[in-house]
Every structure is written in C-alpha cells, then in structure tokens.
mmCIF file of the C-alpha atoms, coordinates in Angstrom:
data_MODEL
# 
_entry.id   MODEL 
# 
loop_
_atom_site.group_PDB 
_atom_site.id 
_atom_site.type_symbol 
_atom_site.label_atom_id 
_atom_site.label_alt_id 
_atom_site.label_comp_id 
_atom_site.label_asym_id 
_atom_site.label_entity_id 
_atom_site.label_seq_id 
_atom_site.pdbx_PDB_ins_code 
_atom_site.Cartn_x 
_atom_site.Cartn_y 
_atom_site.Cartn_z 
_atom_site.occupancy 
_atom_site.B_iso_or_equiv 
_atom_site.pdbx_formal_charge 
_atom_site.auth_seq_id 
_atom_site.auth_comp_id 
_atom_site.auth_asym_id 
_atom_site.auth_atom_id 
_atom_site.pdbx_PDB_model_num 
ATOM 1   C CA . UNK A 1 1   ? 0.000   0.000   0.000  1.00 0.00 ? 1   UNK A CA 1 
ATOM 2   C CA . UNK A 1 2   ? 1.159   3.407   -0.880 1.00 0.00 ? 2   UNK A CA 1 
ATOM 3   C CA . UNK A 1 3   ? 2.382   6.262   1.921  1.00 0.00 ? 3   UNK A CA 1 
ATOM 4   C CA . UNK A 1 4   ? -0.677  8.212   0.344  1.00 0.00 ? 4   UNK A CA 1 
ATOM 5   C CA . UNK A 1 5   ? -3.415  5.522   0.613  1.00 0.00 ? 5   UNK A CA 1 
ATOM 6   C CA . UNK A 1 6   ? -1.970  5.050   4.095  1.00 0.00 ? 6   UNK A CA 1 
ATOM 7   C CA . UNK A 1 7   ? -1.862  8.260   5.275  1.00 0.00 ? 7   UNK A CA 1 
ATOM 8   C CA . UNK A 1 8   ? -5.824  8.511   3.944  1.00 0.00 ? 8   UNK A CA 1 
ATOM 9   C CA . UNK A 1 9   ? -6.918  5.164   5.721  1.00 0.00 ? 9   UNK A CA 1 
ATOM 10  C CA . UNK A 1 10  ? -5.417  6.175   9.099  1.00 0.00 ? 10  UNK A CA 1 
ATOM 11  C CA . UNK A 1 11  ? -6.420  9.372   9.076  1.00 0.00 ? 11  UNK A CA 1 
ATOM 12  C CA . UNK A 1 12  ? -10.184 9.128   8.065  1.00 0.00 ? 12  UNK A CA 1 
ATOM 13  C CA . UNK A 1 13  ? -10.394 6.573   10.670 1.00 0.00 ? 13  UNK A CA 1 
ATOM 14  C CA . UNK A 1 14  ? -9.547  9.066   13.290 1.00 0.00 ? 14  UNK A CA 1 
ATOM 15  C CA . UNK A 1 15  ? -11.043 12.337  11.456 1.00 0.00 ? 15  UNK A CA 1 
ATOM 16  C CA . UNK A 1 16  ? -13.027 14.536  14.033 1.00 0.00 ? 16  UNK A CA 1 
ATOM 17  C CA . UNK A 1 17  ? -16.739 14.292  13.686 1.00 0.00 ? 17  UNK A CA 1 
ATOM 18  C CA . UNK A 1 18  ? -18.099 16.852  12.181 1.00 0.00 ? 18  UNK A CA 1 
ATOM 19  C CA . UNK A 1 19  ? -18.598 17.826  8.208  1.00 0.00 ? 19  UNK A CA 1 
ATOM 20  C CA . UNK A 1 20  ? -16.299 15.703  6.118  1.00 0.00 ? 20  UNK A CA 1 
ATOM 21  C CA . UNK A 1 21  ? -15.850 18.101  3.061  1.00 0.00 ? 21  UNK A CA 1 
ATOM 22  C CA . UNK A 1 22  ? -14.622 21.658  3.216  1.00 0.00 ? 22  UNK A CA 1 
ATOM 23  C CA . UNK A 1 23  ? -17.545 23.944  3.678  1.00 0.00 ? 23  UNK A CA 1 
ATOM 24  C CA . UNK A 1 24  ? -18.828 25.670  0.290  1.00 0.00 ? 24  UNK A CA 1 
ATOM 25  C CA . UNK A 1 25  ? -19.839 28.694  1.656  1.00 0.00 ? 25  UNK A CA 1 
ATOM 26  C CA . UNK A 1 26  ? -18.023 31.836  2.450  1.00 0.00 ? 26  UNK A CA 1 
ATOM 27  C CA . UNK A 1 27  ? -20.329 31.657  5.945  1.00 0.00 ? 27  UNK A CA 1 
ATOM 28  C CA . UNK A 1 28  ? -19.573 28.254  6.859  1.00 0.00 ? 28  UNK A CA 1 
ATOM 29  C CA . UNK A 1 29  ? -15.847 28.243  5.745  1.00 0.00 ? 29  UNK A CA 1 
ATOM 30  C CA . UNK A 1 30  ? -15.547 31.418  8.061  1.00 0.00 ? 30  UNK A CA 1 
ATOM 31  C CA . UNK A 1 31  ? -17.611 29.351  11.132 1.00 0.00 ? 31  UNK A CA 1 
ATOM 32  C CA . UNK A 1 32  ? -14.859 26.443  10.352 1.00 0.00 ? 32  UNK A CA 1 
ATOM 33  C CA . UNK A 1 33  ? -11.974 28.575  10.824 1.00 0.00 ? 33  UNK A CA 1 
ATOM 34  C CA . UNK A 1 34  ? -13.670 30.712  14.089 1.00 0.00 ? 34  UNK A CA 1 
ATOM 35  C CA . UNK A 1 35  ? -14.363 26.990  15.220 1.00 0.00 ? 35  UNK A CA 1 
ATOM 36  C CA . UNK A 1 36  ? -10.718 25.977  14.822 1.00 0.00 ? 36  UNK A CA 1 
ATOM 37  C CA . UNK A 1 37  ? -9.205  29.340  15.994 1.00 0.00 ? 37  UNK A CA 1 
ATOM 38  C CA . UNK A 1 38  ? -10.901 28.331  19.235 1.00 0.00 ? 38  UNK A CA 1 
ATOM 39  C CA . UNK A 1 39  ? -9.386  24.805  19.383 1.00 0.00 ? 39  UNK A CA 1 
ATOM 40  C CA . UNK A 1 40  ? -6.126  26.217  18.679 1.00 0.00 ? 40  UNK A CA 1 
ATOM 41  C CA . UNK A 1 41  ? -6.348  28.665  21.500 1.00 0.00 ? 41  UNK A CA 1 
ATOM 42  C CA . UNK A 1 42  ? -7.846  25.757  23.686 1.00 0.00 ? 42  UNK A CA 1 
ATOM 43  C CA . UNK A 1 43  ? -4.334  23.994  23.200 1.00 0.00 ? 43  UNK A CA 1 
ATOM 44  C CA . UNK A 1 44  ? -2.582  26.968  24.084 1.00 0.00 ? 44  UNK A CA 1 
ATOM 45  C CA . UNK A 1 45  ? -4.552  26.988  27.348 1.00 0.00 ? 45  UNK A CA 1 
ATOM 46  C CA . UNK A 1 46  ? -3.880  23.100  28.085 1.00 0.00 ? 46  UNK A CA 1 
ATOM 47  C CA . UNK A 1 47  ? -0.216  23.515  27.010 1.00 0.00 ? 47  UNK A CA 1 
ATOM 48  C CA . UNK A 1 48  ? 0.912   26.970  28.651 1.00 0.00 ? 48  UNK A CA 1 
ATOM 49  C CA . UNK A 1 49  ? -1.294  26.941  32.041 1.00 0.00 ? 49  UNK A CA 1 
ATOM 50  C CA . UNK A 1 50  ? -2.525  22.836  32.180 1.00 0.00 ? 50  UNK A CA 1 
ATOM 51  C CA . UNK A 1 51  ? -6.000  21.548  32.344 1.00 0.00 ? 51  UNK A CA 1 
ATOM 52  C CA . UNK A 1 52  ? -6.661  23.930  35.544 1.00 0.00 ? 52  UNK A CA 1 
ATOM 53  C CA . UNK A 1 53  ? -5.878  26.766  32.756 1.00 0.00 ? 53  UNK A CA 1 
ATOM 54  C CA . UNK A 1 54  ? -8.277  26.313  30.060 1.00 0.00 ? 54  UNK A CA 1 
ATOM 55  C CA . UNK A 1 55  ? -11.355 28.342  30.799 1.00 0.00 ? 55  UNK A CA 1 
ATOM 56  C CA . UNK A 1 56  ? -14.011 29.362  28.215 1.00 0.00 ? 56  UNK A CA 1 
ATOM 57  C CA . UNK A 1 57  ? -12.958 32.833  29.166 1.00 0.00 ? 57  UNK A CA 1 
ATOM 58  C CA . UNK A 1 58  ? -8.983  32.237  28.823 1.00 0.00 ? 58  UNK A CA 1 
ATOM 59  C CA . UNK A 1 59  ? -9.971  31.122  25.250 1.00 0.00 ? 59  UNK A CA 1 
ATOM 60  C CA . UNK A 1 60  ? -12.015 34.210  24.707 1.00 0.00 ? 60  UNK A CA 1 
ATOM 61  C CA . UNK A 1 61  ? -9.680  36.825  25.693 1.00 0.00 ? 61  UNK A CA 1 
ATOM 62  C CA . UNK A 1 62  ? -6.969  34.478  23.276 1.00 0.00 ? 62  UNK A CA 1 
ATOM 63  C CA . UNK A 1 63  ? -8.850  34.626  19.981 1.00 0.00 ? 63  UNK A CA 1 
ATOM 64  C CA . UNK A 1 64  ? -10.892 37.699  20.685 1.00 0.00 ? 64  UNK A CA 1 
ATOM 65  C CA . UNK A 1 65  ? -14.011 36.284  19.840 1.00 0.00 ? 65  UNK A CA 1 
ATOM 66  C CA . UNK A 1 66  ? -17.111 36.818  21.287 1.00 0.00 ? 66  UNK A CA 1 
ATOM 67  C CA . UNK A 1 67  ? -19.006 34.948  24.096 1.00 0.00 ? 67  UNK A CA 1 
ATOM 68  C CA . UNK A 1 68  ? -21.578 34.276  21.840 1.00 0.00 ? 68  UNK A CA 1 
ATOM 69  C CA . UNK A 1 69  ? -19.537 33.073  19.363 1.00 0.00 ? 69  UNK A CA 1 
ATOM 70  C CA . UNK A 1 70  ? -17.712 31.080  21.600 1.00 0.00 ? 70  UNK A CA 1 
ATOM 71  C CA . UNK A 1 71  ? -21.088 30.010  23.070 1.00 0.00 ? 71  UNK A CA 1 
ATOM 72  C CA . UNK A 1 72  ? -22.096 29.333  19.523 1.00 0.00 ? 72  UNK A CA 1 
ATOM 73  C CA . UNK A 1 73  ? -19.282 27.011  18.778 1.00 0.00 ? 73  UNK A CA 1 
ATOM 74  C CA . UNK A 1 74  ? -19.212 25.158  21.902 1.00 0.00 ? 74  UNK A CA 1 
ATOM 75  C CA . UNK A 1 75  ? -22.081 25.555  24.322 1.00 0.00 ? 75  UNK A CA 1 
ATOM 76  C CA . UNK A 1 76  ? -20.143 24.574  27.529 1.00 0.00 ? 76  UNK A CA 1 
ATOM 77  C CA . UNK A 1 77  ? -15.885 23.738  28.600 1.00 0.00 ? 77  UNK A CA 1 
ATOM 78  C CA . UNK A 1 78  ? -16.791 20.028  28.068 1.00 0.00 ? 78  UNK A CA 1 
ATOM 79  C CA . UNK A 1 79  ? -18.328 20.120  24.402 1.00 0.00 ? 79  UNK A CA 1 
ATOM 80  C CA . UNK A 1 80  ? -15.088 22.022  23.732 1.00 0.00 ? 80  UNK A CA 1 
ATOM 81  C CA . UNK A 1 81  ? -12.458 20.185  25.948 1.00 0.00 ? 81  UNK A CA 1 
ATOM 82  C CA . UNK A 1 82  ? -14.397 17.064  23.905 1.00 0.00 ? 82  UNK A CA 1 
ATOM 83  C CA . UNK A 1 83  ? -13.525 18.855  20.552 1.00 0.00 ? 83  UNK A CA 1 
ATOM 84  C CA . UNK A 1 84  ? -10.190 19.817  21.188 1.00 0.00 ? 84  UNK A CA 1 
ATOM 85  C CA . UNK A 1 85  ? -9.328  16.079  22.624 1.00 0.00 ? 85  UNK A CA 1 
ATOM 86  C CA . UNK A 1 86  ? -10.761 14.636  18.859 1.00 0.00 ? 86  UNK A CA 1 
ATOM 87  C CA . UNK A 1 87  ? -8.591  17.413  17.323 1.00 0.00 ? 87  UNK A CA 1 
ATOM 88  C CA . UNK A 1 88  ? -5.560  16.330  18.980 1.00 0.00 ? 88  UNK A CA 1 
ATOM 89  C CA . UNK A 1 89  ? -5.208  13.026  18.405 1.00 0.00 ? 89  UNK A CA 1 
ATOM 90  C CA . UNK A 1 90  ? -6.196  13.361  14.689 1.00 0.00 ? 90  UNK A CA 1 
ATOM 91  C CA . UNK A 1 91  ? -3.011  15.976  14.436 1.00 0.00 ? 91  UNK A CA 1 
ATOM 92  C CA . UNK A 1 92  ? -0.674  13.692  16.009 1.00 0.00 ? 92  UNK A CA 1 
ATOM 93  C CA . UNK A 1 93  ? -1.420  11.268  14.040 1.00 0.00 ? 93  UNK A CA 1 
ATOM 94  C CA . UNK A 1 94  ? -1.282  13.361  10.910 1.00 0.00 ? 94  UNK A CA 1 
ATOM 95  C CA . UNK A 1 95  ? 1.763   14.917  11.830 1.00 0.00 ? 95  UNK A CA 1 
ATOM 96  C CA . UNK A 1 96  ? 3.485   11.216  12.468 1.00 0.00 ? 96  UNK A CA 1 
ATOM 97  C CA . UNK A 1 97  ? 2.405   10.015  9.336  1.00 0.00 ? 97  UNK A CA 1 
ATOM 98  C CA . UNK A 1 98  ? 3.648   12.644  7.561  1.00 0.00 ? 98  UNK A CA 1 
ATOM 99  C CA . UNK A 1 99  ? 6.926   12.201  8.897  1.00 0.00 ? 99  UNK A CA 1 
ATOM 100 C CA . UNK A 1 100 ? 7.106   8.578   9.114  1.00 0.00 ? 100 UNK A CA 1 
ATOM 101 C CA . UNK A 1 101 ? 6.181   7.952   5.502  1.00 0.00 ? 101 UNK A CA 1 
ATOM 102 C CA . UNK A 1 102 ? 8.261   10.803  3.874  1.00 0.00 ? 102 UNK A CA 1 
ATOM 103 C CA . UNK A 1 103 ? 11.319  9.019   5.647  1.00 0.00 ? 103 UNK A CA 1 
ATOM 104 C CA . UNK A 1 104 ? 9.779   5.270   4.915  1.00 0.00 ? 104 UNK A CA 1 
ATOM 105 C CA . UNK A 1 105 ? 10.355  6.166   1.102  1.00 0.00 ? 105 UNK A CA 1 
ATOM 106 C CA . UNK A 1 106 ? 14.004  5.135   0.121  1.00 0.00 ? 106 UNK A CA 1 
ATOM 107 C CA . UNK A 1 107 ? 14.575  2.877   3.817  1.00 0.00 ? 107 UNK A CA 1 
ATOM 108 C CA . UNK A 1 108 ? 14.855  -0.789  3.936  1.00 0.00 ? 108 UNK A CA 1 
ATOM 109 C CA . UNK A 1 109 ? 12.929  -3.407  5.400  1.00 0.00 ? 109 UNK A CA 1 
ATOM 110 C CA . UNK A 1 110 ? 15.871  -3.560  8.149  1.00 0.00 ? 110 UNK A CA 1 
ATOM 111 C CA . UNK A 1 111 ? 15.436  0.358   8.997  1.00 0.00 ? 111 UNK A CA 1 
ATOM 112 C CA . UNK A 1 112 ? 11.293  0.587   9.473  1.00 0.00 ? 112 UNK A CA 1 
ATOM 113 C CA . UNK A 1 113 ? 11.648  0.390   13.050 1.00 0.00 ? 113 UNK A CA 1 
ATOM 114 C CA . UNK A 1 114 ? 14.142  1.953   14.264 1.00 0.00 ? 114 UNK A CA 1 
ATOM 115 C CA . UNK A 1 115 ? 12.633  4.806   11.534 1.00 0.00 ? 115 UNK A CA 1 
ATOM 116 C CA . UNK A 1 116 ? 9.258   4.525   13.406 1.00 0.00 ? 116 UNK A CA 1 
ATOM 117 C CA . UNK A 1 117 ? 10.909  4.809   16.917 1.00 0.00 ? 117 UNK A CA 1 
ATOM 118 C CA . UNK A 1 118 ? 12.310  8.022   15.598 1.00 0.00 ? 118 UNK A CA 1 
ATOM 119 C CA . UNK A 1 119 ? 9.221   9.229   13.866 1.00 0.00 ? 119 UNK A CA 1 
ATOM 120 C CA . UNK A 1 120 ? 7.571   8.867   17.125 1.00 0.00 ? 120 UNK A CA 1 
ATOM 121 C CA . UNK A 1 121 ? 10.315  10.686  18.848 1.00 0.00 ? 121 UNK A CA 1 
ATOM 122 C CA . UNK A 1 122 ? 9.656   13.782  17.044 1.00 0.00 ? 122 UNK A CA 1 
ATOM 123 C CA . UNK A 1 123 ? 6.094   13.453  17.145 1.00 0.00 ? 123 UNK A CA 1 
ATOM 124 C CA . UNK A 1 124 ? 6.019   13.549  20.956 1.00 0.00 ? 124 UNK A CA 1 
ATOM 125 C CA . UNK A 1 125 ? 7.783   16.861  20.812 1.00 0.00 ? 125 UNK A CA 1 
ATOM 126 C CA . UNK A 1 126 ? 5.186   18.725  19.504 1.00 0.00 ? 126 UNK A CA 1 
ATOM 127 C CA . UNK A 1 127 ? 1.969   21.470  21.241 1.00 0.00 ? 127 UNK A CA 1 
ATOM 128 C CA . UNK A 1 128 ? -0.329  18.703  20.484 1.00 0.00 ? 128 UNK A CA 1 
ATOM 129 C CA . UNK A 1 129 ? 1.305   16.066  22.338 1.00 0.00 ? 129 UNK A CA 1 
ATOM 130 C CA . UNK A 1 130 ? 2.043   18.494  25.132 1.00 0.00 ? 130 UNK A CA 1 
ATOM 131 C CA . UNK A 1 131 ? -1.619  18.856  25.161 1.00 0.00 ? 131 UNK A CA 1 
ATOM 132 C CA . UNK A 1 132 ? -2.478  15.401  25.061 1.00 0.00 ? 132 UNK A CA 1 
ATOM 133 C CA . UNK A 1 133 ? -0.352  14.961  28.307 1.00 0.00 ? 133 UNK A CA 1 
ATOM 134 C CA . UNK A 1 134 ? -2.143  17.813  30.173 1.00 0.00 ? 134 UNK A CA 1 
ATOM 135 C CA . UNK A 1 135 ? -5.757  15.787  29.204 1.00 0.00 ? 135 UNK A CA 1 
ATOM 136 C CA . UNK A 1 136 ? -4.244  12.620  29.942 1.00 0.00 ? 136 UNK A CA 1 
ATOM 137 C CA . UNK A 1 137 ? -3.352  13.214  33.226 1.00 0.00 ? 137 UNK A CA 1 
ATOM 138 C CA . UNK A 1 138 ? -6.342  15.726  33.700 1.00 0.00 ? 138 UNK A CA 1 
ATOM 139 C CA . UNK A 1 139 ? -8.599  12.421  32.551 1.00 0.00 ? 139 UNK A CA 1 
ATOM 140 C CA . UNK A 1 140 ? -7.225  10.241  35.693 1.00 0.00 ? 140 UNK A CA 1 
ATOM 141 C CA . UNK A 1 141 ? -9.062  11.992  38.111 1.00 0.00 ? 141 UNK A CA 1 
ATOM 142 C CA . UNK A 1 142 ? -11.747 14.010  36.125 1.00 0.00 ? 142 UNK A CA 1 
ATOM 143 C CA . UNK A 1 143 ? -14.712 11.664  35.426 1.00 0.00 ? 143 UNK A CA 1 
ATOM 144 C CA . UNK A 1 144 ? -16.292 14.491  33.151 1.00 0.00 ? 144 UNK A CA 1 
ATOM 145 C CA . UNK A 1 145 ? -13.374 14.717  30.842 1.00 0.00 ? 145 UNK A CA 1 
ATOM 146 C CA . UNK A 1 146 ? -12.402 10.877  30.943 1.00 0.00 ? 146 UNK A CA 1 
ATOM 147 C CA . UNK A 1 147 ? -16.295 10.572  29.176 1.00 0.00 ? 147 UNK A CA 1 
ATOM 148 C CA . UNK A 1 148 ? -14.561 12.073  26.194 1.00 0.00 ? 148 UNK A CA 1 
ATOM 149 C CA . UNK A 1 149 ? -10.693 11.561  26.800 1.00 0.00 ? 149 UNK A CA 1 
ATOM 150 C CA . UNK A 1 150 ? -10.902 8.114   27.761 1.00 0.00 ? 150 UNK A CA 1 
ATOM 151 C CA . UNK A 1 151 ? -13.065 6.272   24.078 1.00 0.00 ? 151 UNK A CA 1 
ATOM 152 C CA . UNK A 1 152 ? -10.976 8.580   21.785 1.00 0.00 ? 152 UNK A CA 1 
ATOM 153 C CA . UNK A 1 153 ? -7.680  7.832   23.470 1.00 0.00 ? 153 UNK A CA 1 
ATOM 154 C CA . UNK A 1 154 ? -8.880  3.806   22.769 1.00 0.00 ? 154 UNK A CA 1 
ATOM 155 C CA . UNK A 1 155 ? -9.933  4.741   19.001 1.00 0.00 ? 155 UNK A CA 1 
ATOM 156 C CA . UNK A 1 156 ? -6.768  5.937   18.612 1.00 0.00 ? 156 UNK A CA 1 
ATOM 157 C CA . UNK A 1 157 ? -5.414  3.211   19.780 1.00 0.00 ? 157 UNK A CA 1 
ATOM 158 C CA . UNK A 1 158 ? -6.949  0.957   18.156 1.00 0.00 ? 158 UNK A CA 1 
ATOM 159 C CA . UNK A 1 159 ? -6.004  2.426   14.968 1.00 0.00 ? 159 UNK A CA 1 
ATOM 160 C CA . UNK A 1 160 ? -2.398  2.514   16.020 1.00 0.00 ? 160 UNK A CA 1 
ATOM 161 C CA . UNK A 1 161 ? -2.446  -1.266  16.288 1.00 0.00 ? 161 UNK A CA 1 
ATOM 162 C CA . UNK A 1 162 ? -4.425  -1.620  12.793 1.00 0.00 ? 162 UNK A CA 1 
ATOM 163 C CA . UNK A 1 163 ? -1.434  0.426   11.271 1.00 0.00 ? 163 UNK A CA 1 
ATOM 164 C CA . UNK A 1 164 ? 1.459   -1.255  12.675 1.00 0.00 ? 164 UNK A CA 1 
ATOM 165 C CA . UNK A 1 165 ? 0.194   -4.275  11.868 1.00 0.00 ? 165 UNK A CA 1 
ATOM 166 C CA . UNK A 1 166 ? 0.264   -3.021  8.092  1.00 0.00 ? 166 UNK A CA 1 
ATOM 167 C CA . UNK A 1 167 ? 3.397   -1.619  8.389  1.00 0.00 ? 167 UNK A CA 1 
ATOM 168 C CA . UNK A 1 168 ? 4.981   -4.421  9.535  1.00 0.00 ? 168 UNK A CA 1 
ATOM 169 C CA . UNK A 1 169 ? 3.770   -7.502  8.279  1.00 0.00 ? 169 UNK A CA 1 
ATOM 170 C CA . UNK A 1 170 ? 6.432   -9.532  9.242  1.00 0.00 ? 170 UNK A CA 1 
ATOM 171 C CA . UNK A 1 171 ? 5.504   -9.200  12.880 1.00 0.00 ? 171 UNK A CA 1 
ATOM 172 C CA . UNK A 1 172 ? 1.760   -10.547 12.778 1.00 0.00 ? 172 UNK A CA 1 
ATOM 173 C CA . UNK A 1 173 ? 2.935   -14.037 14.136 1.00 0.00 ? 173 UNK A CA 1 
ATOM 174 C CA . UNK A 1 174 ? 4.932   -12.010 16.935 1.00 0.00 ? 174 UNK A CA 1 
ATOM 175 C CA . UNK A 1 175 ? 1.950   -9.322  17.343 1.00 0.00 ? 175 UNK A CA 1 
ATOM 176 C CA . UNK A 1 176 ? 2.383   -9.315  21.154 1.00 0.00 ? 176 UNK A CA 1 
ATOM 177 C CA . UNK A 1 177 ? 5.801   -8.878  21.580 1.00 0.00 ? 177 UNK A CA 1 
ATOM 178 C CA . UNK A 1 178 ? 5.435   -6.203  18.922 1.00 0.00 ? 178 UNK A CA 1 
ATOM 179 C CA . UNK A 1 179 ? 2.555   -4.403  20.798 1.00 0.00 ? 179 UNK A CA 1 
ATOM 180 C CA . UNK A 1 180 ? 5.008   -4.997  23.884 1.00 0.00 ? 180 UNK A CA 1 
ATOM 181 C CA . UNK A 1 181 ? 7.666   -3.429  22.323 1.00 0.00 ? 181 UNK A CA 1 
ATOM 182 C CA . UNK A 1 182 ? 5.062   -0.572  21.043 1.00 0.00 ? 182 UNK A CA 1 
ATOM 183 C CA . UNK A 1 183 ? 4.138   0.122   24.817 1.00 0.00 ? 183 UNK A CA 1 
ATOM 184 C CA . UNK A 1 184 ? 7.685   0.203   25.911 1.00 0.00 ? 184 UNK A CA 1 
ATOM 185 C CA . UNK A 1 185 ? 8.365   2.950   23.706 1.00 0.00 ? 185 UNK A CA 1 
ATOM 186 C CA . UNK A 1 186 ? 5.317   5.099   24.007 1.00 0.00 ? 186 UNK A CA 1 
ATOM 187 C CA . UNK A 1 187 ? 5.794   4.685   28.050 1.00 0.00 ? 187 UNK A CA 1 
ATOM 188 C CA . UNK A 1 188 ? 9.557   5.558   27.693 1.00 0.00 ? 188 UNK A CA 1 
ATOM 189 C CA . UNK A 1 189 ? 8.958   8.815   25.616 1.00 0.00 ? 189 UNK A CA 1 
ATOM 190 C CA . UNK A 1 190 ? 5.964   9.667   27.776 1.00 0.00 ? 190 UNK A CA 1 
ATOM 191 C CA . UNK A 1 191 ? 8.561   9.274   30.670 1.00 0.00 ? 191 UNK A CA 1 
ATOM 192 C CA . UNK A 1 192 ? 10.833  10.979  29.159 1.00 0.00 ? 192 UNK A CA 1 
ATOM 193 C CA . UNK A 1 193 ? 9.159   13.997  28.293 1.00 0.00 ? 193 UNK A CA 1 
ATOM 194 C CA . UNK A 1 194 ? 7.933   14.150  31.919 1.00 0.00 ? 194 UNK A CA 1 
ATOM 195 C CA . UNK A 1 195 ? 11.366  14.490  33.244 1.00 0.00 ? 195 UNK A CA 1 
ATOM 196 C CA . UNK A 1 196 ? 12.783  16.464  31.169 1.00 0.00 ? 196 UNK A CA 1 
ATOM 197 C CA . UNK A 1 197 ? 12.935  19.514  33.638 1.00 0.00 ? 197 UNK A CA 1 
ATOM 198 C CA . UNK A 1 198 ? 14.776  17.064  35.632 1.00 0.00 ? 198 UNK A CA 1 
# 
C-alpha cells in the first residue's frame, strides 16, 4: 500500500466528527476557521497553564471572539475540551504520518523500526502532544473529561495497532511482543518527556 493511501486510511479513521468536506460557503468556511481558531487557543490553554488553565474565558480573551460566538461554537468547557481532545489526536497522528512515511520512502525493510521509533520521537515533541499529556493526566481523576478523553484515546489506539500491523507484516505471528515493544516505547517517551525539567 502506498504512503498516500496510508496516510488517507489512518487518518479518516480518526477524522473529528463533524462535516467531512470543506464547507462551500463563504459563511460556513468562516464558522470552520472561528471553530478551529478556538481549538487552537484551547491547546494553548492546556499547554501553557494545564487543564486547571483552560477556561471558556482564557480562550475568549486568546482569539478575541465573542461569548456568543464562543457560546455558539461550543455551548459549555466540556463540548469544547471534547472537541479539542478529537482534534488532537487526529493531528498527532497526521503529523506522524507525515513524517514517518516521507522518511519510509528510500529505507529498507531492516530500517522501518528503528525509523518509526524516531518518527515517534519527534512526534512527541510537539503542542499537540504536550496537550495530550495535560488531558491525559487531567482524565485520571476528572470523570467528566475521561467521558470524552478516555473512548478517543482507545480509538486511537486501536487504529495505532491496525497500522502497525500493516506496516509491519512480518511481525503478525509475533503481534504481542510487537505491541510490547510498542508500549515500551510510548511509556519511555511519555517518561521521558515528563522528566525532562529534571
């Protein structure tokens, strides 16, 4: 399968819900971007001040919008703590992909993991992951947030698993010690990201 057709399979598998196609409209290509503008902000919240930090207002006073906008877009912190949780796992995934399979191109069969190890590397490194650890650890002890954290984190995943599995064929008869080895590394960079103040 190609980088391309991968790319598209994993990533419509974990796209956001919401309208599929980009809006037509001049009115509803404006509401998409207010609607994202808010998400972004929403990350800049979780990754600059932690879970504690995002506050509809916070947001507000980021993007300059107005309450009822922001009302209008998300009706209460949890629909938009839901959206921005949907939104960041889809961009870590697109943004591991991307590297992954530009750097998959020209490797050999020998290289794919240590090429994936690294690919995940960088991906950890990035606002969205930062956010993801703010809601992850946020999602331990908040029940309301875990309702939306917790079946998106298993989506993703799921898909995860699904892709390795296609990128690495040769591993299906070994599939645990592969997801083993999977675990190890995602715990590791977690870890290590962590510390790294330390």
């Amino acid at each position: 399968m190609t980088g391309s057709k991968t790319k598209m399979r994993v990533l419509d598998a974990l796209q956001p819900p919401g309208p599929d196609a980009t809006p037509a409209r001049w009115q509803q290509r404006k509401s998409a971007r207010t609607r994202l503008r808010i998400i972004e902000a929403a990350i800049d919240c979780l990754v600059e001040n932690g879970f504690a930090g995002l506050t509809t207002q916070a947001v507000v006073e980021r993007t300059g919008v107005s309450r009822g906008a922001m009302h209008h877009h998300f009706p209460t912190l949890i629909a938009l703590v839901g959206a921005v949780v949907e939104h960041v796992f889809f961009e870590r995934m697109r943004l591991f992909l991307e590297d992954y399979l530009e750097r998959m191109k020209d490797a050999a069969e020998s290289e794919r993991l240590e090429i994936a190890t690294a690919a995940h590397w960088r991906s950890v490194q990035t606002r969205e992951y930062a956010a993801y650890l703010e809601l992850a650890v946020a999602a331990r002890t908040d029940r309301e947030l875990d309702q939306f954290f917790g079946p998106v984190a298993r989506r993703f995943d799921e898909v995860w698993i699904a892709e390795m599995i296609e990128a690495f064929p040769h591993w299906r008869d070994q599939w645990e010690q592969m997801k083993l080895a999977s675990d190890f590394v995602n715990v590791v960079h977690m870890g290590l990201l962590l510390q790294q103040p330390v």
